[in-house]
Each structure stands twice: as structure tokens, then as C-alpha cells.
Coordinates of C-alpha atoms in Angstrom, one line a residue:
Chain A
M12 CA -76.1 -28.8 18.4
P13 CA -77.7 -29.7 21.7
D14 CA -74.7 -28.6 23.8
S15 CA -75.0 -24.9 22.6
T16 CA -77.0 -24.0 25.7
Y17 CA -74.1 -24.5 28.1
K18 CA -71.3 -23.7 25.7
A19 CA -70.6 -20.4 27.3
A20 CA -70.0 -21.9 30.7
T21 CA -67.5 -24.6 29.7
P22 CA -66.3 -24.5 26.1
K23 CA -65.9 -27.9 24.5
P24 CA -62.2 -28.4 23.8
L25 CA -61.2 -28.4 20.1
V26 CA -58.2 -30.7 20.7
E27 CA -58.1 -33.4 23.3
I28 CA -54.9 -35.4 23.7
Q29 CA -55.3 -38.3 26.0
G30 CA -52.4 -40.5 27.4
V31 CA -50.4 -40.3 24.2
H32 CA -47.3 -42.5 23.9
K33 CA -44.9 -42.7 21.0
F34 CA -42.0 -45.2 20.5
F35 CA -39.4 -44.9 17.7
G36 CA -38.1 -48.5 18.0
D37 CA -36.9 -48.7 21.6
H38 CA -36.9 -45.0 22.0
H39 CA -39.7 -43.8 24.2
V40 CA -40.3 -40.3 22.9
L41 CA -43.7 -39.4 24.3
K42 CA -44.6 -40.8 27.8
G43 CA -48.2 -40.2 28.4
I44 CA -49.2 -36.8 27.2
D45 CA -52.5 -35.2 28.2
M46 CA -53.5 -31.8 26.9
T47 CA -56.6 -29.9 25.8
V48 CA -56.8 -26.9 23.6
N49 CA -60.1 -24.9 23.5
P50 CA -61.4 -23.1 20.4
G51 CA -59.7 -19.9 19.8
E52 CA -56.9 -20.6 22.2
V53 CA -53.2 -20.2 21.4
S54 CA -51.3 -23.0 23.0
V55 CA -47.6 -22.7 23.1
I56 CA -45.3 -25.7 23.7
I57 CA -41.7 -25.1 24.7
G58 CA -38.9 -27.5 25.7
P59 CA -35.4 -28.6 24.9
S60 CA -34.5 -30.4 21.7
G61 CA -35.5 -34.0 21.9
S62 CA -38.3 -33.4 24.4
G63 CA -40.9 -34.7 22.0
K64 CA -42.8 -31.5 21.3
S65 CA -42.5 -31.7 17.5
T66 CA -43.4 -35.4 17.6
L67 CA -46.5 -34.6 19.6
L68 CA -47.5 -31.9 17.0
R69 CA -46.9 -34.3 14.2
C70 CA -49.1 -36.9 15.9
I71 CA -52.0 -34.5 15.8
N72 CA -52.3 -34.6 11.9
L73 CA -51.0 -38.2 11.6
L74 CA -47.5 -37.4 10.2
E75 CA -46.6 -39.8 12.9
T76 CA -48.9 -42.6 14.2
L77 CA -49.5 -43.0 17.9
S78 CA -48.2 -45.9 19.8
A79 CA -50.9 -45.5 22.6
G80 CA -53.5 -43.1 23.6
R81 CA -56.1 -41.0 21.7
I82 CA -56.2 -37.6 20.0
Y83 CA -59.5 -36.0 19.2
V84 CA -60.0 -33.0 17.1
H85 CA -63.5 -31.6 17.1
N86 CA -64.6 -34.8 18.8
D87 CA -63.3 -36.7 15.9
L88 CA -60.8 -39.5 16.8
I89 CA -57.7 -38.9 14.7
G90 CA -56.6 -41.8 12.6
Y91 CA -59.0 -44.5 13.7
R92 CA -62.6 -45.5 13.9
E93 CA -63.7 -46.9 17.2
V94 CA -66.2 -49.7 17.0
N95 CA -67.2 -51.5 20.3
G96 CA -64.0 -50.5 22.0
K97 CA -61.8 -51.7 19.1
L98 CA -59.8 -49.4 16.9
H99 CA -59.9 -49.7 13.1
D100 CA -57.3 -47.9 10.9
L101 CA -59.0 -45.2 8.8
N102 CA -58.4 -45.5 5.1
T103 CA -56.3 -42.9 3.3
K104 CA -59.4 -41.0 2.1
A105 CA -60.7 -40.5 5.6
I106 CA -57.2 -39.5 6.9
A107 CA -57.0 -37.0 4.1
A108 CA -60.3 -35.6 5.1
Q109 CA -59.2 -35.2 8.7
R110 CA -56.0 -33.4 7.7
R111 CA -58.0 -30.9 5.7
E112 CA -59.3 -29.4 9.0
I113 CA -55.8 -29.0 10.3
G114 CA -53.3 -26.6 8.9
M115 CA -49.6 -27.2 9.4
V116 CA -46.6 -24.9 9.1
F117 CA -43.2 -26.6 9.0
Q118 CA -39.7 -25.5 10.3
R119 CA -38.3 -25.7 6.8
F120 CA -41.3 -24.2 5.0
N121 CA -41.7 -27.1 2.5
L122 CA -43.1 -24.9 -0.2
F123 CA -43.5 -26.6 -3.6
P124 CA -40.5 -25.3 -5.4
H125 CA -41.9 -25.8 -8.9
K126 CA -44.9 -23.6 -8.2
T127 CA -45.1 -19.8 -7.6
A128 CA -46.3 -18.4 -4.3
L129 CA -49.8 -18.0 -5.7
Q130 CA -49.8 -21.5 -7.2
N131 CA -48.6 -22.9 -3.9
V132 CA -51.6 -21.3 -2.1
I133 CA -54.3 -22.4 -4.6
E134 CA -52.9 -26.0 -5.0
A135 CA -55.0 -27.6 -2.3
P136 CA -58.2 -25.6 -2.7
T137 CA -58.4 -26.3 -6.4
Q138 CA -57.2 -30.0 -6.2
V139 CA -58.7 -31.1 -2.9
K140 CA -61.7 -28.8 -2.4
R141 CA -62.3 -28.6 -6.2
Q142 CA -62.8 -24.8 -6.0
S143 CA -62.6 -23.0 -9.3
K144 CA -59.3 -21.5 -10.2
A145 CA -60.7 -18.0 -10.3
A146 CA -62.3 -18.3 -6.8
A147 CA -59.2 -19.9 -5.3
K148 CA -56.9 -17.2 -6.8
L149 CA -59.2 -14.4 -5.4
K150 CA -58.9 -16.0 -1.9
A151 CA -55.2 -16.6 -2.3
R152 CA -54.5 -12.9 -3.2
E153 CA -56.4 -11.9 0.0
L154 CA -54.3 -14.3 2.0
L155 CA -51.0 -13.2 0.5
E156 CA -52.0 -9.6 1.2
M157 CA -52.7 -10.6 4.8
V158 CA -49.2 -12.0 5.2
G159 CA -47.8 -8.9 3.5
L160 CA -46.7 -10.6 0.2
S161 CA -49.3 -9.4 -2.3
D162 CA -46.4 -8.2 -4.5
R163 CA -44.7 -11.6 -4.5
A164 CA -47.6 -13.7 -5.9
N165 CA -45.7 -14.7 -9.0
F166 CA -42.4 -15.4 -7.4
Y167 CA -41.0 -18.9 -7.0
P168 CA -40.0 -20.0 -3.5
A169 CA -36.2 -19.9 -4.6
Q170 CA -36.8 -16.1 -5.2
L171 CA -38.1 -15.4 -1.8
S172 CA -36.3 -15.0 1.5
G173 CA -36.9 -17.6 4.3
G174 CA -39.2 -15.3 6.2
Q175 CA -41.3 -14.6 3.0
Q176 CA -41.3 -18.4 2.2
Q177 CA -42.7 -19.1 5.7
R178 CA -45.4 -16.5 5.3
V179 CA -46.4 -18.0 2.0
A180 CA -46.5 -21.4 3.8
I181 CA -48.9 -19.9 6.4
A182 CA -51.1 -18.5 3.6
R183 CA -51.0 -21.9 1.9
A184 CA -52.2 -23.7 5.1
L185 CA -54.9 -21.0 5.7
A186 CA -56.3 -21.4 2.2
M187 CA -57.9 -24.7 3.2
E188 CA -59.8 -22.8 5.9
P189 CA -58.7 -25.1 8.8
E190 CA -60.1 -24.8 12.2
L191 CA -56.8 -25.6 13.8
M192 CA -53.3 -24.5 12.9
L193 CA -50.2 -26.3 14.0
F194 CA -46.8 -24.5 13.9
D195 CA -43.7 -26.6 14.1
E196 CA -40.9 -24.3 15.1
P197 CA -41.9 -21.9 12.4
T198 CA -39.0 -19.4 13.0
S199 CA -36.2 -21.8 13.9
A200 CA -34.8 -21.9 10.4
L201 CA -34.9 -18.1 9.9
D202 CA -32.2 -15.5 10.2
P203 CA -32.9 -13.4 13.4
E204 CA -33.9 -10.2 11.5
L205 CA -36.6 -12.2 9.6
V206 CA -38.3 -13.8 12.6
G207 CA -40.3 -10.7 13.5
D208 CA -42.4 -10.6 10.3
V209 CA -43.4 -14.3 10.7
L210 CA -44.3 -13.8 14.4
E211 CA -46.3 -10.7 13.5
V212 CA -48.4 -12.7 11.0
M213 CA -49.0 -15.4 13.7
K214 CA -49.9 -12.7 16.2
N215 CA -52.6 -11.3 13.8
L216 CA -53.9 -14.8 13.1
A217 CA -54.2 -15.4 16.9
K218 CA -56.1 -12.1 17.3
S219 CA -58.5 -13.2 14.5
G220 CA -59.6 -16.1 16.7
M221 CA -57.7 -19.0 15.1
T222 CA -57.0 -22.0 17.3
M223 CA -53.3 -22.5 17.3
I224 CA -50.7 -25.0 18.7
V225 CA -47.3 -23.5 18.4
V226 CA -44.0 -25.3 19.1
T227 CA -41.4 -22.6 19.4
H228 CA -38.3 -21.3 21.2
E229 CA -39.7 -17.7 21.0
I230 CA -40.5 -17.1 24.7
G231 CA -41.5 -13.5 24.0
F232 CA -44.1 -14.8 21.6
A233 CA -45.4 -17.3 24.2
R234 CA -45.7 -14.5 26.8
E235 CA -47.4 -12.0 24.6
V236 CA -49.7 -14.1 22.5
G237 CA -50.0 -17.5 24.3
D238 CA -53.1 -18.4 26.3
T239 CA -51.5 -21.4 27.7
L240 CA -47.9 -22.5 27.9
T241 CA -46.8 -26.2 28.2
F242 CA -43.2 -27.0 29.1
M243 CA -42.1 -30.5 27.9
D244 CA -39.0 -32.4 28.8
A245 CA -38.0 -35.9 28.0
G246 CA -41.4 -36.9 26.7
V247 CA -43.6 -35.6 29.5
V248 CA -45.4 -32.4 30.3
V249 CA -43.5 -30.9 33.2
E250 CA -45.8 -28.0 33.8
S251 CA -48.5 -26.1 32.0
G252 CA -50.6 -23.0 32.6
N253 CA -50.7 -19.3 32.1
P254 CA -47.6 -18.3 30.1
R255 CA -46.9 -15.1 32.0
E256 CA -47.1 -16.8 35.4
I257 CA -44.9 -19.8 34.3
I258 CA -42.3 -17.6 32.7
A259 CA -42.2 -15.2 35.7
N260 CA -42.5 -17.8 38.4
P261 CA -41.8 -21.5 37.2
Q262 CA -42.8 -24.1 39.7
H263 CA -40.5 -26.9 38.5
A264 CA -36.7 -27.0 38.7
R265 CA -36.4 -28.2 35.1
T266 CA -38.6 -25.4 33.9
K267 CA -36.6 -22.9 35.8
E268 CA -33.3 -24.2 34.4
F269 CA -34.6 -24.2 30.8
L270 CA -36.0 -20.7 31.0
S271 CA -32.8 -19.4 32.5
R272 CA -31.0 -20.7 29.4
V273 CA -33.4 -19.3 26.8
L274 CA -34.3 -16.0 28.4
Chain B
M2 CA -21.7 1.1 0.3
S3 CA -23.6 4.3 -0.4
T4 CA -20.7 6.7 0.5
P5 CA -18.8 7.4 -2.7
A6 CA -15.2 6.2 -2.7
R7 CA -12.8 9.0 -2.2
G8 CA -9.2 9.3 -3.5
V9 CA -9.5 6.8 -6.3
Q10 CA -11.0 8.7 -9.1
S11 CA -11.2 8.5 -12.9
S12 CA -8.8 5.6 -12.9
G13 CA -10.9 3.7 -15.5
G14 CA -12.3 1.2 -12.9
A15 CA -16.0 0.6 -12.2
G16 CA -17.4 3.3 -9.8
G17 CA -14.0 4.8 -9.1
V18 CA -12.5 1.4 -8.1
E19 CA -9.1 0.7 -9.6
L20 CA -9.5 -2.8 -11.1
I21 CA -6.6 -5.3 -11.1
K22 CA -4.9 -5.7 -14.5
A23 CA -2.3 -8.5 -14.0
V24 CA -0.1 -10.0 -16.7
P25 CA -1.5 -13.6 -17.3
V26 CA 0.7 -16.7 -16.9
R27 CA 1.8 -18.0 -20.3
H28 CA 0.9 -21.5 -21.3
P29 CA 3.1 -22.6 -24.2
G30 CA 2.0 -26.3 -23.8
R31 CA -1.6 -25.3 -24.7
W32 CA -0.4 -23.7 -28.0
V33 CA 1.5 -26.8 -29.0
G34 CA -1.5 -29.0 -28.1
A35 CA -3.9 -26.8 -30.2
A36 CA -1.5 -26.9 -33.2
F37 CA -1.5 -30.7 -33.1
I38 CA -5.3 -30.8 -32.9
L39 CA -5.7 -28.4 -35.9
L40 CA -3.2 -30.4 -37.9
F41 CA -5.3 -33.6 -37.4
V42 CA -8.5 -31.8 -38.2
A43 CA -7.0 -30.5 -41.4
L44 CA -5.8 -34.0 -42.4
A45 CA -9.3 -35.5 -41.6
I46 CA -11.0 -32.8 -43.8
Q47 CA -8.5 -33.3 -46.6
S48 CA -9.1 -37.1 -46.5
L49 CA -12.9 -36.7 -46.5
V50 CA -12.6 -34.4 -49.6
T51 CA -10.0 -36.2 -51.6
N52 CA -10.3 -39.9 -50.7
K53 CA -12.5 -41.4 -53.6
N54 CA -13.4 -44.4 -51.6
F55 CA -15.9 -42.4 -49.6
R56 CA -18.0 -42.3 -52.7
W57 CA -19.8 -39.1 -51.8
D58 CA -21.7 -39.2 -55.1
T59 CA -23.3 -42.5 -53.8
V60 CA -23.9 -41.0 -50.4
G61 CA -25.8 -38.1 -52.1
K62 CA -27.7 -40.5 -54.4
Y63 CA -29.1 -42.6 -51.4
L64 CA -29.4 -39.9 -48.7
F65 CA -32.9 -39.0 -49.8
D66 CA -33.8 -42.3 -51.4
V67 CA -37.4 -43.3 -50.8
L68 CA -36.5 -46.5 -49.2
V69 CA -34.1 -44.8 -46.8
L70 CA -36.7 -42.1 -45.9
Q71 CA -39.3 -44.8 -45.2
S72 CA -36.9 -46.7 -43.0
I73 CA -36.3 -43.5 -41.0
G74 CA -40.0 -43.4 -40.4
W75 CA -40.0 -47.0 -39.2
T76 CA -36.9 -46.3 -37.0
L77 CA -38.7 -43.3 -35.4
L78 CA -41.9 -45.2 -34.9
L79 CA -40.0 -48.0 -33.1
T80 CA -38.0 -45.5 -31.0
V81 CA -41.0 -43.5 -29.9
S82 CA -43.4 -46.3 -29.3
S83 CA -41.0 -48.5 -27.4
M84 CA -40.0 -45.5 -25.2
V85 CA -43.6 -44.6 -24.6
L86 CA -44.3 -48.2 -23.5
A87 CA -41.1 -48.2 -21.4
I88 CA -41.9 -45.0 -19.6
A89 CA -45.4 -46.1 -18.8
L90 CA -44.1 -49.3 -17.4
A91 CA -41.2 -47.6 -15.6
I92 CA -43.6 -45.2 -13.8
C93 CA -45.6 -48.2 -12.6
L94 CA -42.5 -50.1 -11.6
A95 CA -41.0 -47.2 -9.7
F96 CA -44.3 -46.7 -7.7
M97 CA -44.4 -50.5 -7.1
R98 CA -40.9 -50.3 -5.7
Q99 CA -42.2 -47.8 -3.1
S100 CA -45.4 -49.6 -2.4
D101 CA -46.4 -50.8 1.1
N102 CA -47.4 -54.1 -0.5
P103 CA -44.3 -56.4 -0.4
L104 CA -45.5 -58.5 -3.4
F105 CA -45.6 -55.3 -5.5
R106 CA -42.0 -54.5 -4.5
Y107 CA -40.8 -58.1 -5.2
V108 CA -42.4 -58.2 -8.6
A109 CA -40.9 -54.8 -9.6
W110 CA -37.5 -56.0 -8.3
F111 CA -37.8 -59.2 -10.2
W112 CA -38.8 -57.4 -13.4
V113 CA -35.7 -55.1 -13.3
W114 CA -33.5 -58.0 -12.4
F115 CA -34.7 -60.1 -15.3
F116 CA -34.9 -57.6 -18.1
R117 CA -31.6 -55.9 -17.1
G118 CA -29.9 -59.2 -16.7
T119 CA -30.5 -60.7 -20.2
P120 CA -29.3 -59.2 -23.4
V121 CA -31.7 -57.2 -25.5
Y122 CA -30.7 -59.2 -28.5
T123 CA -31.8 -62.4 -26.8
Q124 CA -35.0 -60.8 -25.7
L125 CA -35.8 -59.7 -29.3
V126 CA -35.1 -63.2 -30.7
F127 CA -37.5 -64.5 -28.1
W128 CA -40.2 -62.1 -29.1
G129 CA -39.7 -63.3 -32.7
L130 CA -40.2 -66.9 -31.6
V131 CA -43.1 -66.3 -29.1
A132 CA -45.6 -67.8 -31.5
V133 CA -43.6 -71.1 -31.4
L134 CA -43.9 -71.1 -27.6
F135 CA -47.5 -70.0 -27.4
P136 CA -49.3 -70.6 -30.7
K137 CA -52.6 -69.3 -29.4
I138 CA -53.5 -66.4 -27.2
I139 CA -56.6 -67.4 -25.2
I140 CA -58.9 -65.1 -23.2
G141 CA -61.0 -66.8 -20.6
V142 CA -61.2 -67.8 -16.9
P143 CA -57.8 -69.0 -15.7
F144 CA -58.0 -72.9 -15.4
G145 CA -61.6 -72.5 -16.6
P146 CA -63.5 -72.1 -19.8
E147 CA -62.1 -70.3 -22.8
W148 CA -64.1 -67.4 -24.3
F149 CA -61.9 -66.2 -27.2
S150 CA -58.7 -67.2 -28.8
V151 CA -56.5 -65.9 -31.6
N152 CA -53.4 -67.0 -33.3
T153 CA -50.3 -65.5 -31.7
E154 CA -48.8 -64.6 -35.1
T155 CA -51.7 -62.3 -36.0
V156 CA -51.2 -60.3 -32.7
I157 CA -47.5 -60.3 -32.2
T158 CA -46.4 -59.2 -35.7
A159 CA -42.8 -58.4 -36.3
L160 CA -43.5 -54.7 -35.5
V161 CA -45.4 -55.4 -32.3
G162 CA -42.7 -57.9 -31.2
A163 CA -40.0 -55.3 -31.8
I164 CA -41.8 -52.5 -29.9
V165 CA -42.7 -54.9 -27.0
G166 CA -39.2 -56.4 -26.9
L167 CA -37.4 -53.0 -26.9
G168 CA -40.0 -51.5 -24.6
L169 CA -39.9 -54.2 -21.9
N170 CA -36.1 -54.2 -21.9
E171 CA -35.9 -50.5 -21.6
S172 CA -38.5 -50.3 -18.9
A173 CA -36.1 -52.0 -16.5
Y174 CA -33.4 -49.3 -17.0
L175 CA -36.0 -46.5 -16.9
A176 CA -37.5 -47.9 -13.7
E177 CA -34.2 -47.4 -11.9
I178 CA -33.9 -43.8 -13.3
F179 CA -37.5 -43.0 -12.2
R180 CA -36.8 -44.5 -8.7
A181 CA -33.7 -42.4 -8.3
G182 CA -35.7 -39.3 -9.4
L183 CA -38.5 -40.0 -6.9
K184 CA -36.0 -40.5 -4.1
S185 CA -34.3 -37.2 -4.9
V186 CA -37.4 -35.3 -3.8
D187 CA -37.2 -34.1 -0.2
N188 CA -39.5 -35.9 2.2
G189 CA -40.9 -32.6 3.4
Q190 CA -42.7 -32.2 0.1
M191 CA -44.7 -35.3 0.8
E192 CA -45.4 -34.2 4.3
A193 CA -46.5 -30.7 3.3
A194 CA -48.9 -32.1 0.7
E195 CA -50.3 -34.7 3.1
A196 CA -50.8 -32.0 5.7
L197 CA -53.0 -30.1 3.1
G198 CA -55.2 -33.2 2.8
M199 CA -54.1 -34.2 -0.6
R200 CA -54.4 -37.9 -1.6
R201 CA -51.5 -40.0 -2.4
S202 CA -52.0 -40.3 -6.2
K203 CA -52.6 -36.5 -6.4
I204 CA -49.3 -35.9 -4.4
M205 CA -47.4 -38.2 -6.7
W206 CA -48.6 -36.6 -10.0
R207 CA -48.7 -33.0 -9.0
I208 CA -46.0 -32.6 -6.4
I209 CA -43.4 -35.4 -6.4
L210 CA -43.2 -36.5 -10.1
P211 CA -42.8 -32.9 -11.5
Q212 CA -39.9 -32.3 -9.2
A213 CA -38.4 -35.7 -9.8
M214 CA -38.5 -34.9 -13.5
R215 CA -35.6 -32.6 -13.1
V216 CA -33.5 -35.7 -12.2
I217 CA -35.3 -38.0 -14.6
V218 CA -35.2 -36.2 -17.8
P219 CA -31.4 -36.0 -18.6
P220 CA -30.8 -39.7 -18.2
T221 CA -34.0 -40.5 -20.0
G222 CA -32.9 -38.4 -22.9
N223 CA -29.7 -40.4 -22.9
E224 CA -31.8 -43.6 -23.0
T225 CA -33.9 -42.3 -25.8
I226 CA -30.9 -41.6 -27.9
G227 CA -29.5 -45.0 -27.0
M228 CA -32.9 -46.6 -28.0
L229 CA -32.6 -44.9 -31.4
K230 CA -29.5 -46.9 -32.0
T231 CA -30.7 -50.1 -30.3
T232 CA -33.6 -50.2 -32.9
S233 CA -30.9 -51.5 -35.3
L234 CA -31.0 -54.8 -33.5
V235 CA -34.6 -55.6 -34.5
L236 CA -33.4 -57.8 -37.3
A237 CA -33.2 -60.3 -34.5
I238 CA -37.0 -60.6 -34.7
P239 CA -36.7 -60.3 -37.7
F240 CA -38.1 -56.8 -38.5
T241 CA -36.5 -55.6 -41.7
L242 CA -37.7 -52.0 -42.3
D243 CA -35.5 -50.0 -40.1
L244 CA -32.7 -47.6 -41.1
T245 CA -29.8 -50.0 -40.5
F246 CA -31.3 -53.0 -42.2
V247 CA -32.5 -51.0 -45.2
T248 CA -29.1 -49.3 -45.8
N249 CA -27.4 -52.6 -45.3
T250 CA -29.6 -54.2 -47.9
I251 CA -28.8 -51.5 -50.4
A252 CA -25.1 -51.8 -49.6
N253 CA -25.2 -55.5 -50.2
R254 CA -27.0 -55.0 -53.5
T255 CA -24.7 -52.3 -54.8
Y256 CA -21.4 -53.7 -53.1
L257 CA -20.9 -50.2 -51.7
P258 CA -21.0 -50.6 -47.9
I259 CA -19.1 -47.5 -46.9
P260 CA -21.2 -44.8 -48.5
L261 CA -24.4 -46.4 -47.1
L262 CA -22.9 -46.6 -43.6
I263 CA -22.3 -42.9 -44.0
V264 CA -26.0 -42.4 -45.1
A265 CA -27.2 -44.3 -42.0
A266 CA -24.7 -42.4 -39.7
I267 CA -25.8 -39.0 -41.1
W268 CA -29.5 -39.8 -40.4
Y269 CA -28.8 -41.1 -36.9
L270 CA -26.9 -37.9 -36.2
V271 CA -29.7 -35.8 -37.5
I272 CA -32.3 -37.6 -35.5
T273 CA -30.1 -37.4 -32.3
S274 CA -29.7 -33.7 -32.8
V275 CA -33.4 -33.2 -33.0
L276 CA -34.0 -35.3 -29.9
M277 CA -31.3 -33.2 -28.1
V278 CA -33.3 -30.0 -28.9
G279 CA -36.4 -31.6 -27.6
Q280 CA -34.7 -32.5 -24.4
Y281 CA -33.5 -29.0 -23.9
Y282 CA -37.1 -27.7 -23.9
I283 CA -38.3 -30.5 -21.6
E284 CA -35.5 -29.8 -19.1
R285 CA -36.3 -26.1 -19.2
H286 CA -40.0 -26.9 -18.5
F287 CA -39.3 -29.1 -15.4
G288 CA -36.5 -26.8 -14.2
K289 CA -39.1 -24.1 -13.6
G290 CA -38.7 -22.4 -10.2
V291 CA -35.4 -24.2 -9.5
D292 CA -32.9 -23.9 -12.4
N293 CA -31.9 -20.4 -13.7
V294 CA -34.1 -18.6 -11.3
M295 CA -33.3 -14.9 -11.4
K296 CA -32.3 -14.1 -7.8
A297 CA -34.3 -11.0 -7.3
P298 CA -34.8 -10.4 -3.6
V299 CA -32.8 -11.2 -0.5
K300 CA -30.6 -14.2 -0.7
E301 CA -30.6 -16.2 2.5
K302 CA -28.4 -18.8 4.1
P303 CA -29.8 -22.4 4.2
P304 CA -31.7 -23.2 7.4
A305 CA -29.7 -24.0 10.4
T306 CA -30.9 -25.1 13.8
T307 CA -30.6 -22.0 16.0
D308 CA -30.6 -23.0 19.6
P309 CA -27.0 -23.2 20.6
I310 CA -28.1 -22.5 24.2
L311 CA -29.7 -25.9 24.3
K312 CA -26.7 -27.8 23.1
P313 CA -25.4 -28.9 26.5
R314 CA -28.6 -31.0 26.9
G315 CA -27.1 -33.3 24.3
N316 CA -30.5 -34.7 23.6
N317 CA -30.8 -35.1 19.8
L318 CA -34.3 -35.9 18.6
A319 CA -36.2 -33.0 17.0

């Protein structure tokens, strides 16, 4: 890499979101979003329901297609190939390859119900990366231990609590060794007493240096773990910066109003 | 919970709790109904035993007759091969119905419309006559030179005609069952698998279809049992080796239709029973992780959106 010499001065962003718009029919959900996330950074996105924060996250790994703008992950244009200023759709194989670098955790876990926790975790490594079952299982047991579920490896999702299911889902995403993790309201579907375990796992993941984009309502998590905080409302970024500063002293009236309701 | 209940002790209840022992409501109507049913059952059994016209000796004579046993083999062959053909076609059709390519969707729709919309008997007669319509099967370039040709009769024998006829007709019904099954799987499963970088075909075979099978298997078992009986229509081809045709032939030869109908009925019942046992195990396999899961650890409420604080915003797009 030629840019390794000045890497220390200005880190190359891992994620670059440039002028992203999204329409659902006539509904203008994202209205020109710009955002960058540096390697190792934890970027927290907050905002009211319908502000477009989940849609933005889903655009990053192409669960939604963009209406306008560009998203780069690791300098790789997501979803398209640009030839002489013209965009060409990527084929499904190339899209799948891009998604492999990006782990995603969903609000409703979406574990595979017909597979045990361990089988959920080894599914993608064995089927996509063609790892041997033995190697994948070894790694999977490490990951399940990391999320505090080594004793639940052979349980089906229906036998696990919501918090446990979400931690398995995190282990499943990590098994592909992604360089970026997306969390889409990971604790919103959980009973309050189960939220802490999931946040703890995410906190440890952040400490280990994983780049994370987290859409959440957990302001405490944003303050404690976040490197940057972005407040979105009605499809635009209202303000973004240091989480502790924004939470303590929001500059915008809308941010102030939102924080007063959730704090 | 952990504090022992005081006051109520040794009252015969569980853990010192006095259980309710109420006098049940009496249901005289149920007893009268049961008596009637038992009476009719007794009459039916008496008739089966004493009515000479059933000719149980003839039933016994032909139940294990070589011709009958062979015909069971043919009936099973027809049932299994036409169902295998139908399932293979139905999976293709169900995927085609979900395709991004509109032509695939239209073709699959047309197929279901046509094969469900015409009687299976008519279709079987057609397959018997296909050699009249197309005397030769030709392999070559369309509208161009011919490389190879064969007489239709040598390819579409009565057996092949029966299997193809039954299989194509059945595929239309199964396609709808498979489509319902695929639709029953939560969209989040597809998204989770896509987010892991899995390819479409892998997702279908390893994630979606196994879950859809829970919905697909019971009606498909139903269709298989239906197919067992539908094979009796292959005389339309005509294919003349199946259970119904053979027992009919014996009945016509011996002038004893009733005992031979009973022979056929017994064998259809036996095969159906075996199929039902098979279905039980298939259902158990695909119910893994969902049906009859022992609820070991914490049971939790289904997910609900938990930001009542944000409700006044009234903005409803997650």
C-alpha cells in the first residue's frame, strides 16, 4: 500500500457515504446523507422512528438499493462498477462478495430456526468461505464463548431468550470475519433486563477495535462507547460529532427535543 | 415462590396447595350418542361376519394372488415416479413464480392454469394418443436440419405416458403448495442469509426450503395419498397393470366384483397407512428446532417496538 506512509496522520475512512438519497415510491426517506467512518471507529446513529437511520444502514450492505449517491466500503463502491463515469449493476456474485466483508445484526435477530446456535454460526463459513466443518466449529465455539453462550451451542433459537438469540446473531456475523459490523436497533426487541448482556458484548467488540455502525435508542451506549454520534431526523443528518458533547450540549433544537424525550 | 406455603399443610395437594376437586357437569346426551354409535358398530361387525355375499373366502384367496401383488408393485411404481416428477417440476415452477424474469413467471402461471384446469382423465387419454399427434420425435436444430429421430411409440410407452400424465397434472397442484410454503418463510431469513454473503441458490436450498418444508410436507403427503388412488385412472392411457385394473379383470372373469373390490380396498388402505408413517417421520425431520422444542430456558415475549416515548412524532417508517 503506497498510502501507508501518511496513514497515521489522516486515516483513510473505511466507510464513505456520499450524497445518498432513497425514495420508496414518492416517499423521500433519505435526503442527501454524507458520512464517514474511520477504521476502528464506533459510529452511533440515533433519531426518531422514520428518520431513515435503518434505511441508511440497510443501504450499506445493499438490502436496499440507493436512489442516488455513492457508498464506498474500503474504497469499494457498493453495488456498482463505475466505468467512465457510468454505473453498471454488479452481478449477484460480486454483491455477495461485498456483503461478506460487512456483518449485520438485525432488530429481530433472524437466526435460522431450523439450525442450532452452533450450526447458525458455522453456516456461512462452511457454505460461503468453504472452511472445513471442524475448523469452523472450533472458531464458532470461541465466538460463542466470547458472547457468553458456550453452554448453549446445541440449543435451537426457540430454546434461547431474545438476548441470547441476539448474541448468537452477533457471533454468526463475526464468524465471517467482517471488517465492518452494522447493528440495526439490536436491543429494541428485547425485554429491558436482557439489553445489558447484548450491549456488553457490543462494548467488548468495540474495545477489540471492530469498526461498527450502530443504530440504537440506547443513549447510554452512545455516550460510553461511541466515537461519533449522528442525529438523524426526517431523512437528513441534523448534527454529528463527539457523543458526549452532543448529548451534554446539543446545538440543534430538534436534537435537544429528541434527547429530552429519550433521556 | 421459594417461601414455603404456611397454613395449608398435608391436604393432599401438590406442595401443600389444596387442589380444587369440583363435581363435573353431567352430560346425558353424550351417553345416548355413544350408545347409538356402539349399536351401529355392532350391527356393521355382525353384517361383515354373517353376510355371505361378502365372500371372505374369495377375498382371502385373491389377497395374496401373484397378479394382485404384481399390480401393487406397478401401482407403487406409478405413484412414486409420478410424485418424484411432480415434485421436481413443482420446485422449478415455484421458483419461477418468484423469478425477476416476467417470462418465467408467466410460463409458470400458464402451466398451473392449464394442468389444473383440465381433467386428469382427459390428460391421460391425450398421453395415450400422443403418438397419433406426433408420430416421430425429432432431435435437431429448430427449423433446421434433423440429427436424430425416433418413433414416439417406442419412447412414450403406456408406462411412460402414465407417469408423465400423472406427474405433469400433479405438478400444477404441488407448485401452488410449494409457493405457499416458500411464502410462509419470514423475509428476515432471506435478509440474514444475504447479509452473510450467501448466494441466492444456497439461500433457497439451505435456508428457505428447509423451513418451507414444514408447511409443504403435510399437504404433499395428502397429495401423495391422493395420487395413489388417482393411479387407478391410468386405464385411460390404457395402462392395464395397476391394482384397480387387475382386480377388476379378475372380478369380471369370476363374476365376483364385491370380494375383489374389498381386496383392492384393503391394499390401498395398507399402502396409505405406510405412507402416513413415512409422512410422520418426514414432518418430524423438518419440524426440527420449531415443533416440539422442549422449552428449557427463559421464555420471552415476542419482540415489540419499545419506544413509546417517540410515539407523538407519528412518523411511521422504521
